[in-house]
Amino acid sequence: MDALIEFTTGPLFRLAFAICLFGLVRVLLLSVSDIYMMLRRAGERNVPWGDLFRTTVSWFVPVKHIPKHRTMYSLVSILFHAGLILVPLFYSSHVILWDKNTGLSWGFWMPQTLAHILTLTTIGGGIYLLLARALNDASRHISRGPDYFFVSLLLVPFITGIFMTNVVLAANVYQWMMMLHALSAVLILVLIPFTKIAHVALFPLGRYIAAAAWKFPKGAGDKVMATLGREKMREEIPA
Amino acid sequence: MNSITPERLEKAYAIPKKDEVVKAQKLPVRYHVENGVETEDRPEKFLRAMAAILKHTNYGFALDHFSRVTAKCARCAVSCPIYEVTGKPEHVPCYRSSMLLDIYRRHFTLGGRIRARITGDIGITDEIIEEMAGSYYDCTACRRCTNACPMGIDHGLVTHLGRWILAEIGIVPRALVVSTREQISGDTHNTSAIPLPALLDSLEFMEEEMEGTKNAPVKFPVDQEGAEYLFVAPVSDYMMEAETLMGIACVMHATGGSWTIGTKNYDAINYGLFYSDQVLEKLVNNIEAEAKRLGCTKILVGECGHASRSAKFFLNNFSKICHMPVVNILEYTHDAMKAGKLTFDKTIVTEKVTYHDPCNIARPGWVVEQPREIIREFIPDFVEMTPKGRDNYCCGGGGGTVSIDEIRPWRTTIGGRKKAEQIDKTGAKIVIAPCANCKKQIRELLEDNEMPVELVGLHDLIYKALVLSPDGVAWREPEEDDFDWMGGGEEDFKPPEEAKA
């Protein structure tokens, strides 16, 4: 078991991290190139970059957006995301793991108490988000299996993490929890670029993509008509 | 304000067509479509049309991104004026978009095709197309939900694309096509089929009217070559909103503006924005050609949200001849006021006034503060709606739905409910809506909800309060006869068909 844990937190972690990193760089570059392609094809390229940048930044710290819609959901979502991002990167054991496997050394780690609080808020937040998704009519109607699965999967390393850091809870199950903790983390890393979790990298580009998509290529309508084999517009044919 | 009774709800949801028509057309939607809509092999035709559109446009990039990041958080739901009233899951913007995004993933991506092989997902069906046909016209494409989406998914863009694909297989409200057909291949080249002589007559009437009320020789220049601005207004204004146009003419007179109305194209309306990029392009090209014919260097658009947006954001995009600035009349008047060219009599408008932001000019943050500054300049009792500006509620007639008369009960019971509540809360006696479509919708909204509020354009009030006369008097009450042609005297303005005959 120890050897398996060693392998999972060593080579397998490094492989998963590489897949995640290169996968995200790939989708990021593809999206940036999409924006470039859209604007190249468009008849006019006057995009309000500054306005879009300000709006995008406002969503990184979405304080002003919280009170407007689904306030509790939005607030919990922020706490959930805070733990998701900070604990894997800055919890003491993780800092050592990053250093050992990738050479990335932050030079500091977060206080244990803060890590525990964030872990608990992430677990609590995740459960709340799942329930809110299932119990709210609008959310339930638009949600599919993966929407529930990914949130649940993201909670696994946090729940197992709680077990591992608590002497009483970890008494007989430490190794199993460690295994589950590491494997779930590896699975998440691999899935990130290929699933909706890719929004960790794509999130800032949404508004630029939408703005570029409103820039239409000249003559596209006529080309569509030709491709469909029609000779006249509907509006050119008497009713 | 009337409450929503079960009877009103029933009317709002009712399909105003005979059952046999719905069955023959295989379209359980509230709007009428033109006869002869094809019903065979719709899924295949839809996919063919979608493939052609994705091939020649940029929408595929957006669909790819949106379907990759959508978090399904439903924040958009509680920002949608339709969902807020109905509470029906099918009115959640994200759900509406997901219909098209799912089709994209299933039929146009490798992953989707592989997954379909495994799961046996057949993808698009007649039922999904029917649902989209209803859903994409329940949506007013006001894009308020986009402001609420953390991922920046533009549901208005998806609705815009969905409508175009549907139009390519013949599913498009008859009211929209009839209007654009007259613009593109009709004799009058405008949506209301107003012949040129009728337009010139109405301009003359208005000039005479202003001579009396403003004691100033205000003119509507026509075909003035070399004018700086080509002026285009929604052509319905020439029949329905004479005071708006007279207000605009007064501002141009006060500023000494160089402007002209073109006789070859005097309609700013562009319903292509609501169902087909091809139509959108043809119509903005027509405006540009008219500007070029008269040697104008700028386009000035009257009080109309979608017409302003069509010209501002798509004229230069589709430009065939030259690029030129597009100015909304509220911008022009605001600049003139700031430059000290306008003098108002602040005692003319004494009632409590509120302001409705038309989505097409306010949502992008283009025209938000300008009208408010103008209003504060001469209206002492101004009250804001909540929310306002970029976050305003749609009037309920956006996305061209206002011109679909058969869905009026839907628009005034469901679509415009939030707007009616907003207006009611302000306690205002006058609501300003600087947009032809918003005006029609809010008038019907006020009427159907029995709200004693007057609806006007901003330039209607400017017309009254602007001082042009050398004696400093802003407004002289017109003789009763003077208004015959506007108010009770509709007989002077023949309906289009009669006028043409």
PDB file of C-alpha atoms in Angstrom, chain B residues 161-421:
ATOM      1  CA  LEU B 161     -28.429  32.165 -33.684  1.00  0.00           C
ATOM      2  CA  GLY B 162     -31.288  29.796 -32.842  1.00  0.00           C
ATOM      3  CA  ARG B 163     -33.778  32.123 -34.500  1.00  0.00           C
ATOM      4  CA  TRP B 164     -31.655  32.360 -37.644  1.00  0.00           C
ATOM      5  CA  ILE B 165     -31.368  28.590 -37.991  1.00  0.00           C
ATOM      6  CA  LEU B 166     -35.118  28.237 -37.450  1.00  0.00           C
ATOM      7  CA  ALA B 167     -35.766  30.952 -40.041  1.00  0.00           C
ATOM      8  CA  GLU B 168     -33.688  29.013 -42.553  1.00  0.00           C
ATOM      9  CA  ILE B 169     -36.156  26.131 -42.244  1.00  0.00           C
ATOM     10  CA  GLY B 170     -39.131  28.456 -42.521  1.00  0.00           C
ATOM     11  CA  ILE B 171     -39.935  28.897 -38.837  1.00  0.00           C
ATOM     12  CA  VAL B 172     -40.126  32.642 -38.293  1.00  0.00           C
ATOM     13  CA  PRO B 173     -42.982  34.908 -37.197  1.00  0.00           C
ATOM     14  CA  ARG B 174     -44.969  36.126 -40.165  1.00  0.00           C
ATOM     15  CA  ALA B 175     -45.084  39.650 -38.734  1.00  0.00           C
ATOM     16  CA  LEU B 176     -41.298  39.984 -39.011  1.00  0.00           C
ATOM     17  CA  VAL B 177     -41.025  38.605 -42.549  1.00  0.00           C
ATOM     18  CA  VAL B 178     -43.894  40.691 -43.895  1.00  0.00           C
ATOM     19  CA  SER B 179     -42.127  43.834 -42.675  1.00  0.00           C
ATOM     20  CA  THR B 180     -38.693  42.988 -44.012  1.00  0.00           C
ATOM     21  CA  ARG B 181     -40.131  41.773 -47.334  1.00  0.00           C
ATOM     22  CA  GLU B 182     -41.633  45.211 -47.883  1.00  0.00           C
ATOM     23  CA  GLN B 183     -38.279  46.781 -47.014  1.00  0.00           C
ATOM     24  CA  ILE B 184     -36.230  44.544 -49.268  1.00  0.00           C
ATOM     25  CA  SER B 185     -38.442  43.964 -52.281  1.00  0.00           C
ATOM     26  CA  GLY B 186     -41.570  46.080 -51.782  1.00  0.00           C
ATOM     27  CA  ASP B 187     -42.443  49.320 -53.543  1.00  0.00           C
ATOM     28  CA  THR B 188     -42.013  51.557 -50.531  1.00  0.00           C
ATOM     29  CA  HIS B 189     -38.862  50.015 -49.003  1.00  0.00           C
ATOM     30  CA  ASN B 190     -40.100  50.521 -45.483  1.00  0.00           C
ATOM     31  CA  THR B 191     -41.689  48.274 -42.900  1.00  0.00           C
ATOM     32  CA  SER B 192     -44.940  50.210 -42.606  1.00  0.00           C
ATOM     33  CA  ALA B 193     -45.289  50.547 -46.387  1.00  0.00           C
ATOM     34  CA  ILE B 194     -45.597  54.339 -46.152  1.00  0.00           C
ATOM     35  CA  PRO B 195     -45.323  55.774 -49.658  1.00  0.00           C
ATOM     36  CA  LEU B 196     -43.043  58.735 -50.197  1.00  0.00           C
ATOM     37  CA  PRO B 197     -45.877  61.233 -50.883  1.00  0.00           C
ATOM     38  CA  ALA B 198     -47.461  60.329 -47.546  1.00  0.00           C
ATOM     39  CA  LEU B 199     -44.137  60.828 -45.798  1.00  0.00           C
ATOM     40  CA  LEU B 200     -43.618  64.219 -47.433  1.00  0.00           C
ATOM     41  CA  ASP B 201     -47.166  65.216 -46.507  1.00  0.00           C
ATOM     42  CA  SER B 202     -46.596  64.354 -42.885  1.00  0.00           C
ATOM     43  CA  LEU B 203     -43.323  66.286 -42.818  1.00  0.00           C
ATOM     44  CA  GLU B 204     -45.118  69.311 -44.175  1.00  0.00           C
ATOM     45  CA  PHE B 205     -47.873  68.977 -41.585  1.00  0.00           C
ATOM     46  CA  MET B 206     -45.314  68.777 -38.835  1.00  0.00           C
ATOM     47  CA  GLU B 207     -43.445  71.823 -40.077  1.00  0.00           C
ATOM     48  CA  GLU B 208     -46.693  73.805 -40.045  1.00  0.00           C
ATOM     49  CA  GLU B 209     -47.449  72.521 -36.599  1.00  0.00           C
ATOM     50  CA  MET B 210     -44.066  73.623 -35.258  1.00  0.00           C
ATOM     51  CA  GLU B 211     -44.445  77.005 -36.832  1.00  0.00           C
ATOM     52  CA  GLY B 212     -47.473  77.459 -34.598  1.00  0.00           C
ATOM     53  CA  THR B 213     -46.365  75.827 -31.371  1.00  0.00           C
ATOM     54  CA  LYS B 214     -42.719  76.895 -31.385  1.00  0.00           C
ATOM     55  CA  ASN B 215     -42.964  80.133 -33.338  1.00  0.00           C
ATOM     56  CA  ALA B 216     -39.907  79.102 -35.312  1.00  0.00           C
ATOM     57  CA  PRO B 217     -39.318  78.001 -38.916  1.00  0.00           C
ATOM     58  CA  VAL B 218     -38.269  74.442 -38.084  1.00  0.00           C
ATOM     59  CA  LYS B 219     -37.744  72.261 -41.158  1.00  0.00           C
ATOM     60  CA  PHE B 220     -37.317  68.611 -42.003  1.00  0.00           C
ATOM     61  CA  PRO B 221     -34.628  68.717 -44.696  1.00  0.00           C
ATOM     62  CA  VAL B 222     -35.183  66.144 -47.409  1.00  0.00           C
ATOM     63  CA  ASP B 223     -32.558  64.863 -49.848  1.00  0.00           C
ATOM     64  CA  GLN B 224     -30.107  67.616 -48.935  1.00  0.00           C
ATOM     65  CA  GLU B 225     -26.914  66.540 -50.629  1.00  0.00           C
ATOM     66  CA  GLY B 226     -23.790  67.105 -48.612  1.00  0.00           C
ATOM     67  CA  ALA B 227     -25.564  67.190 -45.253  1.00  0.00           C
ATOM     68  CA  GLU B 228     -23.448  65.935 -42.375  1.00  0.00           C
ATOM     69  CA  TYR B 229     -26.025  63.528 -40.947  1.00  0.00           C
ATOM     70  CA  LEU B 230     -28.335  61.131 -42.715  1.00  0.00           C
ATOM     71  CA  PHE B 231     -31.319  60.884 -40.379  1.00  0.00           C
ATOM     72  CA  VAL B 232     -33.145  57.581 -40.128  1.00  0.00           C
ATOM     73  CA  ALA B 233     -35.989  56.908 -37.741  1.00  0.00           C
ATOM     74  CA  PRO B 234     -38.253  53.924 -37.300  1.00  0.00           C
ATOM     75  CA  VAL B 235     -40.710  54.688 -40.065  1.00  0.00           C
ATOM     76  CA  SER B 236     -43.681  54.047 -37.793  1.00  0.00           C
ATOM     77  CA  ASP B 237     -42.728  57.282 -35.999  1.00  0.00           C
ATOM     78  CA  TYR B 238     -43.974  59.232 -39.019  1.00  0.00           C
ATOM     79  CA  MET B 239     -47.430  57.766 -38.345  1.00  0.00           C
ATOM     80  CA  MET B 240     -47.444  57.318 -34.586  1.00  0.00           C
ATOM     81  CA  GLU B 241     -44.797  59.480 -32.938  1.00  0.00           C
ATOM     82  CA  ALA B 242     -44.971  62.875 -34.602  1.00  0.00           C
ATOM     83  CA  GLU B 243     -44.015  64.687 -31.386  1.00  0.00           C
ATOM     84  CA  THR B 244     -40.826  62.686 -31.098  1.00  0.00           C
ATOM     85  CA  LEU B 245     -39.848  63.679 -34.617  1.00  0.00           C
ATOM     86  CA  MET B 246     -40.804  67.305 -34.037  1.00  0.00           C
ATOM     87  CA  GLY B 247     -38.671  67.312 -30.899  1.00  0.00           C
ATOM     88  CA  ILE B 248     -35.739  66.000 -32.897  1.00  0.00           C
ATOM     89  CA  ALA B 249     -36.300  68.598 -35.620  1.00  0.00           C
ATOM     90  CA  CYS B 250     -36.387  71.329 -32.971  1.00  0.00           C
ATOM     91  CA  VAL B 251     -33.072  70.163 -31.530  1.00  0.00           C
ATOM     92  CA  MET B 252     -31.515  70.125 -34.991  1.00  0.00           C
ATOM     93  CA  HIS B 253     -32.925  73.593 -35.616  1.00  0.00           C
ATOM     94  CA  ALA B 254     -31.572  74.940 -32.323  1.00  0.00           C
ATOM     95  CA  THR B 255     -28.121  73.508 -32.966  1.00  0.00           C
ATOM     96  CA  GLY B 256     -28.002  74.459 -36.644  1.00  0.00           C
ATOM     97  CA  GLY B 257     -27.314  70.798 -37.373  1.00  0.00           C
ATOM     98  CA  SER B 258     -26.678  69.737 -40.928  1.00  0.00           C
ATOM     99  CA  TRP B 259     -29.001  66.813 -41.494  1.00  0.00           C
ATOM    100  CA  THR B 260     -31.321  65.275 -44.015  1.00  0.00           C
ATOM    101  CA  ILE B 261     -33.926  62.604 -44.487  1.00  0.00           C
ATOM    102  CA  GLY B 262     -33.279  60.472 -47.574  1.00  0.00           C
ATOM    103  CA  THR B 263     -36.199  59.694 -49.838  1.00  0.00           C
ATOM    104  CA  LYS B 264     -34.741  56.399 -51.034  1.00  0.00           C
ATOM    105  CA  ASN B 265     -34.456  54.986 -47.537  1.00  0.00           C
ATOM    106  CA  TYR B 266     -36.123  56.607 -44.560  1.00  0.00           C
ATOM    107  CA  ASP B 267     -36.709  53.571 -42.372  1.00  0.00           C
ATOM    108  CA  ALA B 268     -34.222  52.686 -39.627  1.00  0.00           C
ATOM    109  CA  ILE B 269     -36.062  49.527 -38.573  1.00  0.00           C
ATOM    110  CA  ASN B 270     -34.033  46.380 -38.995  1.00  0.00           C
ATOM    111  CA  TYR B 271     -35.877  43.228 -38.019  1.00  0.00           C
ATOM    112  CA  GLY B 272     -33.031  41.237 -39.502  1.00  0.00           C
ATOM    113  CA  LEU B 273     -31.437  41.683 -36.088  1.00  0.00           C
ATOM    114  CA  PHE B 274     -34.180  39.453 -34.741  1.00  0.00           C
ATOM    115  CA  TYR B 275     -34.070  36.499 -37.117  1.00  0.00           C
ATOM    116  CA  SER B 276     -31.501  36.587 -39.912  1.00  0.00           C
ATOM    117  CA  ASP B 277     -28.024  38.006 -40.336  1.00  0.00           C
ATOM    118  CA  GLN B 278     -28.570  38.040 -44.075  1.00  0.00           C
ATOM    119  CA  VAL B 279     -31.533  40.391 -43.721  1.00  0.00           C
ATOM    120  CA  LEU B 280     -29.648  42.423 -41.112  1.00  0.00           C
ATOM    121  CA  GLU B 281     -26.792  42.927 -43.560  1.00  0.00           C
ATOM    122  CA  LYS B 282     -29.026  43.863 -46.497  1.00  0.00           C
ATOM    123  CA  LEU B 283     -30.854  46.492 -44.467  1.00  0.00           C
ATOM    124  CA  VAL B 284     -27.814  48.183 -42.951  1.00  0.00           C
ATOM    125  CA  ASN B 285     -26.233  48.197 -46.409  1.00  0.00           C
ATOM    126  CA  ASN B 286     -29.312  50.062 -47.671  1.00  0.00           C
ATOM    127  CA  ILE B 287     -28.863  52.765 -45.038  1.00  0.00           C
ATOM    128  CA  GLU B 288     -25.209  53.090 -45.897  1.00  0.00           C
ATOM    129  CA  ALA B 289     -26.004  53.340 -49.607  1.00  0.00           C
ATOM    130  CA  GLU B 290     -28.463  56.158 -48.916  1.00  0.00           C
ATOM    131  CA  ALA B 291     -25.860  58.027 -46.879  1.00  0.00           C
ATOM    132  CA  LYS B 292     -23.389  57.598 -49.685  1.00  0.00           C
ATOM    133  CA  ARG B 293     -25.963  58.772 -52.292  1.00  0.00           C
ATOM    134  CA  LEU B 294     -26.487  61.998 -50.408  1.00  0.00           C
ATOM    135  CA  GLY B 295     -22.844  62.444 -49.474  1.00  0.00           C
ATOM    136  CA  CYS B 296     -23.530  62.270 -45.727  1.00  0.00           C
ATOM    137  CA  THR B 297     -20.645  61.427 -43.453  1.00  0.00           C
ATOM    138  CA  LYS B 298     -22.558  60.291 -40.365  1.00  0.00           C
ATOM    139  CA  ILE B 299     -25.716  58.377 -39.566  1.00  0.00           C
ATOM    140  CA  LEU B 300     -28.117  59.851 -37.034  1.00  0.00           C
ATOM    141  CA  VAL B 301     -30.661  57.381 -35.697  1.00  0.00           C
ATOM    142  CA  GLY B 302     -33.896  58.550 -34.081  1.00  0.00           C
ATOM    143  CA  GLU B 303     -35.433  57.243 -30.885  1.00  0.00           C
ATOM    144  CA  CYS B 304     -35.164  53.521 -31.456  1.00  0.00           C
ATOM    145  CA  GLY B 305     -33.136  50.944 -29.574  1.00  0.00           C
ATOM    146  CA  HIS B 306     -32.788  48.087 -32.022  1.00  0.00           C
ATOM    147  CA  ALA B 307     -32.397  50.387 -35.026  1.00  0.00           C
ATOM    148  CA  SER B 308     -29.610  52.252 -33.242  1.00  0.00           C
ATOM    149  CA  ARG B 309     -27.881  49.031 -32.272  1.00  0.00           C
ATOM    150  CA  SER B 310     -28.239  47.574 -35.772  1.00  0.00           C
ATOM    151  CA  ALA B 311     -26.631  50.633 -37.286  1.00  0.00           C
ATOM    152  CA  LYS B 312     -24.035  51.279 -34.582  1.00  0.00           C
ATOM    153  CA  PHE B 313     -22.742  47.740 -34.239  1.00  0.00           C
ATOM    154  CA  PHE B 314     -23.393  46.266 -37.675  1.00  0.00           C
ATOM    155  CA  LEU B 315     -23.338  49.021 -40.290  1.00  0.00           C
ATOM    156  CA  ASN B 316     -19.586  49.267 -40.297  1.00  0.00           C
ATOM    157  CA  ASN B 317     -19.301  45.531 -39.766  1.00  0.00           C
ATOM    158  CA  PHE B 318     -21.151  44.881 -43.035  1.00  0.00           C
ATOM    159  CA  SER B 319     -19.950  48.045 -44.725  1.00  0.00           C
ATOM    160  CA  LYS B 320     -19.573  47.793 -48.481  1.00  0.00           C
ATOM    161  CA  ILE B 321     -18.694  51.365 -49.251  1.00  0.00           C
ATOM    162  CA  CYS B 322     -17.144  53.259 -46.408  1.00  0.00           C
ATOM    163  CA  HIS B 323     -17.049  53.313 -42.632  1.00  0.00           C
ATOM    164  CA  MET B 324     -18.974  56.053 -40.889  1.00  0.00           C
ATOM    165  CA  PRO B 325     -19.891  57.006 -37.330  1.00  0.00           C
ATOM    166  CA  VAL B 326     -23.365  56.167 -36.077  1.00  0.00           C
ATOM    167  CA  VAL B 327     -24.912  58.539 -33.541  1.00  0.00           C
ATOM    168  CA  ASN B 328     -28.074  58.030 -31.533  1.00  0.00           C
ATOM    169  CA  ILE B 329     -30.220  61.149 -31.252  1.00  0.00           C
ATOM    170  CA  LEU B 330     -29.938  61.065 -27.460  1.00  0.00           C
ATOM    171  CA  GLU B 331     -26.165  61.345 -27.795  1.00  0.00           C
ATOM    172  CA  TYR B 332     -26.569  64.237 -30.200  1.00  0.00           C
ATOM    173  CA  THR B 333     -29.015  66.117 -27.988  1.00  0.00           C
ATOM    174  CA  HIS B 334     -26.861  65.475 -24.920  1.00  0.00           C
ATOM    175  CA  ASP B 335     -23.767  66.863 -26.641  1.00  0.00           C
ATOM    176  CA  ALA B 336     -25.747  69.903 -27.800  1.00  0.00           C
ATOM    177  CA  MET B 337     -27.044  70.488 -24.293  1.00  0.00           C
ATOM    178  CA  LYS B 338     -23.546  70.206 -22.825  1.00  0.00           C
ATOM    179  CA  ALA B 339     -22.319  72.668 -25.424  1.00  0.00           C
ATOM    180  CA  GLY B 340     -24.943  75.134 -24.203  1.00  0.00           C
ATOM    181  CA  LYS B 341     -26.907  75.119 -27.443  1.00  0.00           C
ATOM    182  CA  LEU B 342     -30.241  74.173 -25.905  1.00  0.00           C
ATOM    183  CA  THR B 343     -32.392  76.309 -23.629  1.00  0.00           C
ATOM    184  CA  PHE B 344     -35.247  74.671 -21.773  1.00  0.00           C
ATOM    185  CA  ASP B 345     -38.261  76.037 -19.998  1.00  0.00           C
ATOM    186  CA  LYS B 346     -38.203  74.113 -16.717  1.00  0.00           C
ATOM    187  CA  THR B 347     -41.818  74.886 -15.903  1.00  0.00           C
ATOM    188  CA  ILE B 348     -43.359  72.958 -18.786  1.00  0.00           C
ATOM    189  CA  VAL B 349     -43.113  69.382 -17.496  1.00  0.00           C
ATOM    190  CA  THR B 350     -44.303  69.349 -13.907  1.00  0.00           C
ATOM    191  CA  GLU B 351     -45.534  65.770 -13.466  1.00  0.00           C
ATOM    192  CA  LYS B 352     -43.461  63.006 -11.924  1.00  0.00           C
ATOM    193  CA  VAL B 353     -41.468  61.362 -14.712  1.00  0.00           C
ATOM    194  CA  THR B 354     -39.561  58.084 -14.934  1.00  0.00           C
ATOM    195  CA  TYR B 355     -37.254  56.702 -17.605  1.00  0.00           C
ATOM    196  CA  HIS B 356     -37.174  53.278 -19.254  1.00  0.00           C
ATOM    197  CA  ASP B 357     -33.810  52.120 -20.633  1.00  0.00           C
ATOM    198  CA  PRO B 358     -34.223  50.395 -24.006  1.00  0.00           C
ATOM    199  CA  CYS B 359     -32.128  47.217 -23.797  1.00  0.00           C
ATOM    200  CA  ASN B 360     -30.436  47.603 -27.149  1.00  0.00           C
ATOM    201  CA  ILE B 361     -28.805  50.915 -26.264  1.00  0.00           C
ATOM    202  CA  ALA B 362     -28.471  50.572 -22.482  1.00  0.00           C
ATOM    203  CA  ARG B 363     -27.221  47.002 -22.080  1.00  0.00           C
ATOM    204  CA  PRO B 364     -23.908  47.703 -23.844  1.00  0.00           C
ATOM    205  CA  GLY B 365     -23.545  50.846 -21.687  1.00  0.00           C
ATOM    206  CA  TRP B 366     -23.819  53.019 -24.787  1.00  0.00           C
ATOM    207  CA  VAL B 367     -26.775  55.301 -23.963  1.00  0.00           C
ATOM    208  CA  VAL B 368     -27.396  55.314 -20.212  1.00  0.00           C
ATOM    209  CA  GLU B 369     -26.363  58.565 -18.578  1.00  0.00           C
ATOM    210  CA  GLN B 370     -26.991  60.918 -21.518  1.00  0.00           C
ATOM    211  CA  PRO B 371     -30.816  60.823 -21.367  1.00  0.00           C
ATOM    212  CA  ARG B 372     -30.756  61.155 -17.575  1.00  0.00           C
ATOM    213  CA  GLU B 373     -28.641  64.288 -17.768  1.00  0.00           C
ATOM    214  CA  ILE B 374     -31.018  65.734 -20.352  1.00  0.00           C
ATOM    215  CA  ILE B 375     -34.031  64.889 -18.196  1.00  0.00           C
ATOM    216  CA  ARG B 376     -32.511  66.453 -15.065  1.00  0.00           C
ATOM    217  CA  GLU B 377     -31.863  69.614 -17.064  1.00  0.00           C
ATOM    218  CA  PHE B 378     -35.543  70.478 -17.436  1.00  0.00           C
ATOM    219  CA  ILE B 379     -37.681  68.012 -15.498  1.00  0.00           C
ATOM    220  CA  PRO B 380     -37.673  68.730 -11.762  1.00  0.00           C
ATOM    221  CA  ASP B 381     -39.582  65.637 -10.634  1.00  0.00           C
ATOM    222  CA  PHE B 382     -37.613  62.694 -12.015  1.00  0.00           C
ATOM    223  CA  VAL B 383     -37.638  59.305 -10.362  1.00  0.00           C
ATOM    224  CA  GLU B 384     -35.582  56.247 -11.324  1.00  0.00           C
ATOM    225  CA  MET B 385     -36.841  52.720 -11.740  1.00  0.00           C
ATOM    226  CA  THR B 386     -35.055  49.931  -9.915  1.00  0.00           C
ATOM    227  CA  PRO B 387     -33.028  48.330 -11.401  1.00  0.00           C
ATOM    228  CA  LYS B 388     -31.976  50.706 -14.138  1.00  0.00           C
ATOM    229  CA  GLY B 389     -29.354  51.379 -16.791  1.00  0.00           C
ATOM    230  CA  ARG B 390     -27.373  48.375 -17.942  1.00  0.00           C
ATOM    231  CA  ASP B 391     -29.279  46.190 -15.513  1.00  0.00           C
ATOM    232  CA  ASN B 392     -32.748  47.386 -16.552  1.00  0.00           C
ATOM    233  CA  TYR B 393     -35.692  45.119 -17.214  1.00  0.00           C
ATOM    234  CA  CYS B 394     -36.867  44.635 -20.779  1.00  0.00           C
ATOM    235  CA  CYS B 395     -40.252  46.180 -21.590  1.00  0.00           C
ATOM    236  CA  GLY B 396     -41.385  42.725 -22.663  1.00  0.00           C
ATOM    237  CA  GLY B 397     -41.527  43.500 -26.365  1.00  0.00           C
ATOM    238  CA  GLY B 398     -37.850  43.125 -27.215  1.00  0.00           C
ATOM    239  CA  GLY B 399     -36.385  40.916 -29.903  1.00  0.00           C
ATOM    240  CA  GLY B 400     -39.065  41.924 -32.395  1.00  0.00           C
ATOM    241  CA  THR B 401     -41.824  40.288 -30.351  1.00  0.00           C
ATOM    242  CA  VAL B 402     -43.634  43.625 -30.054  1.00  0.00           C
ATOM    243  CA  SER B 403     -44.548  43.491 -33.713  1.00  0.00           C
ATOM    244  CA  ILE B 404     -46.209  40.101 -33.271  1.00  0.00           C
ATOM    245  CA  ASP B 405     -49.703  41.311 -32.450  1.00  0.00           C
ATOM    246  CA  GLU B 406     -51.140  37.852 -31.853  1.00  0.00           C
ATOM    247  CA  ILE B 407     -48.950  37.438 -28.742  1.00  0.00           C
ATOM    248  CA  ARG B 408     -50.058  40.680 -27.128  1.00  0.00           C
ATOM    249  CA  PRO B 409     -51.690  38.899 -24.147  1.00  0.00           C
ATOM    250  CA  TRP B 410     -48.379  37.121 -23.511  1.00  0.00           C
ATOM    251  CA  ARG B 411     -46.412  40.345 -23.781  1.00  0.00           C
ATOM    252  CA  THR B 412     -48.628  42.381 -21.503  1.00  0.00           C
ATOM    253  CA  THR B 413     -49.328  39.662 -18.934  1.00  0.00           C
ATOM    254  CA  ILE B 414     -45.980  37.847 -18.709  1.00  0.00           C
ATOM    255  CA  GLY B 415     -43.235  39.513 -20.761  1.00  0.00           C
ATOM    256  CA  GLY B 416     -43.793  43.052 -19.525  1.00  0.00           C
ATOM    257  CA  ARG B 417     -44.950  42.244 -16.005  1.00  0.00           C
ATOM    258  CA  LYS B 418     -41.675  43.236 -14.349  1.00  0.00           C
ATOM    259  CA  LYS B 419     -41.657  46.510 -16.273  1.00  0.00           C
ATOM    260  CA  ALA B 420     -45.255  47.242 -15.267  1.00  0.00           C
ATOM    261  CA  GLU B 421     -44.355  46.601 -11.616  1.00  0.00           C
TER     262      GLU B 421
END
